[in-house]
């Protein structure tokens, strides 16, 4: 029977594979003079960019679609893959519709890549977004507000609209609608994963990286409507949460291979930036929307490796997510040489072991082409969990 | 950094430093019985004057790791950490520290290091610091206080950055330290210590700048790591540090007067043939072998960036008793690895020119993304800007699996030969061709071989 969601998924796939950013070029043609601002993972305040009339464009590297030649000559062999493919894309001219790039403070690779960008492409705007690691509103929050004002001011000097609270408020509302749509998608995965598989959610969320918020929300709603019409039955897979893929993205085929191995990924941190704020960004009565945006990051930012844990207990958030989603286990899927993910992993593993949650780990690279070893490993994990539950699959 | 005094002839300052360190580790070993409180913190962005003013004793895990590397212990510690699930891919300082902790936490003097009463996470210039102390927090039952130091993308400190750091010092760091110390911070004592820091810093800068002489009386990298020992570690803001740097400066001035080159593991360098600038940290597991690769060829490092990770004093910064917290903030913000790549490049260019270097060398270490990412571009740009050729080697800090001695030695020698050839060709000699091509670099593997 025909899949009612096939067409919308095909559109999402085309957007994800559009490495020359033709959607962005079209957007710029219909918005003369407006800027397209790229950003590296994990999180940047996208509503801020929209509010000043810029198109935020999520950059996720070149995946498995390009052959890295020039990019390789700028990075040692022990550095992850995403910076080299991003530089390759830029040197190939594929990122030419982008007028500037934001480099958020998630690791030293992205941080230094920002410095490289300034040297390689001095004519383009590039800045670091120093996300606060102090979560007190009048310390870290105040700093973050000033950081966002700085970015808005620098972009205004390059042709963006001056920051206006009313417009920012509207952009935040649109972001909240998107968040709600993604939350619905996530709920569907958890409750009826045969209606929305991880590989599909991966495409649908990632496609939003090159769309205006409203369009992205519409795309997800369209999928949800189609997916609900899908017939099917629950598959006998183990339910897993996947963590560690918040920056460099695993190839889609790897996600599919995991699904085929018997692991139903019902929660993940792919393209985490789109879900970074847990729930809506609330603007209190009379509050400056910029302060609300900052407050949302402080109060509702998701646990992830690049965010300081403070007094919280490492791994507690992950265990909670496992429980809430009724997952059977966790897959750690970190990009090779990814410091944040790999330094976090032993702490998270310890928390899971203590909580009796089975887990297994592997590393990937965005351009890998062979998945058989990982597939076998995930298959063995899924079999062990099915047969013996938490005890049998304990590492 | 205690081994230096064992190698080659000893200057008085080396003996002084050795004694200072021994006393410090002894104080640490007896801290608990003497009721002294312990704060673990990092070298870049350390606020030693604040700790000292509250009579708190610092432990610097990076220093322990490098000491373990020099004493041949790191390989076992790293294996221990990897066995416990720490990835092969991440910084070996962290794994060395975790392994040391699991093996009884024995410090460089053979005495046990005390457990921390507080982890002061001076989050400056390195992402790994945050993870490192999150890991230690799981191992020790003690509080952590974060000091988030913003990154100097543009190589300048904005009022917003400074205010953010100062407010964390006032609102988070000082109260946490006071709580551990059981007393209030005496601002006069802090000011006194900042004053002492500035005096030691002044002498250190003179020592660094002595490398303008020919021959340079110091080696600013291999020797330089000893010179920065006291100021990087626990002694900034003390009378002892002031005395040490005064003594060191006097010795260096005397070497200048006598037109002597630097001390090395094998004694004095008879002839200065090449003057180099080095970017990146050294390897510690084969530190003296590494040094000899240069010293036996008459190559002296006239300046290095690694010796600026604990503070960038030769661009004019001094701790300032008149603006205590602001100057502590500026110190933290100004550490070398907290500078954007363009600012790092400017500094390297300045060193190459000021110290009239014949070449520069990048030692790219696998462990450290903070240093390493972007070094290949810096290499190209620095050659373009200075007309001076660069060399590139790869190794690791404390993991000997990534120190391929023969390979590194070959590379160092070819680099020095290239400098020799260029010297013969005279001004305008061509720079090495650097194609943008795949695999223009070897793959560093566990034997350190391409
Ligand atoms: S994959 Fe990991 S190490 Fe690499 S840029 Fe992303 S977060 Fe940083
Ligand atoms: S990554 Fe570099 S700066 Fe950070 S702890 Fe390791 S060696 Fe030090």
JSON list of N, CA and C in Angstrom, two decimals, chain A residues 100 133 147 178 260:
[
{"chain": "A", "resi": 100, "resn": "UNK", "atom": "N", "xyz": [27.19, 34.80, 6.78]},
{"chain": "A", "resi": 100, "resn": "UNK", "atom": "CA", "xyz": [27.97, 34.78, 8.02]},
{"chain": "A", "resi": 100, "resn": "UNK", "atom": "C", "xyz": [27.69, 33.49, 8.76]},
{"chain": "A", "resi": 133, "resn": "UNK", "atom": "N", "xyz": [27.76, 29.59, 31.13]},
{"chain": "A", "resi": 133, "resn": "UNK", "atom": "CA", "xyz": [27.86, 28.38, 31.96]},
{"chain": "A", "resi": 133, "resn": "UNK", "atom": "C", "xyz": [27.51, 28.72, 33.40]},
{"chain": "A", "resi": 147, "resn": "UNK", "atom": "N", "xyz": [25.41, 39.25, 25.05]},
{"chain": "A", "resi": 147, "resn": "UNK", "atom": "CA", "xyz": [26.01, 38.51, 23.93]},
{"chain": "A", "resi": 147, "resn": "UNK", "atom": "C", "xyz": [25.05, 38.53, 22.72]},
{"chain": "A", "resi": 178, "resn": "UNK", "atom": "N", "xyz": [6.95, 25.67, 16.56]},
{"chain": "A", "resi": 178, "resn": "UNK", "atom": "CA", "xyz": [7.82, 24.61, 16.02]},
{"chain": "A", "resi": 178, "resn": "UNK", "atom": "C", "xyz": [8.15, 23.59, 17.12]},
{"chain": "A", "resi": 260, "resn": "UNK", "atom": "N", "xyz": [17.13, -1.49, 11.56]},
{"chain": "A", "resi": 260, "resn": "UNK", "atom": "CA", "xyz": [17.03, -2.86, 11.02]},
{"chain": "A", "resi": 260, "resn": "UNK", "atom": "C", "xyz": [17.62, -3.88, 11.98]}
]
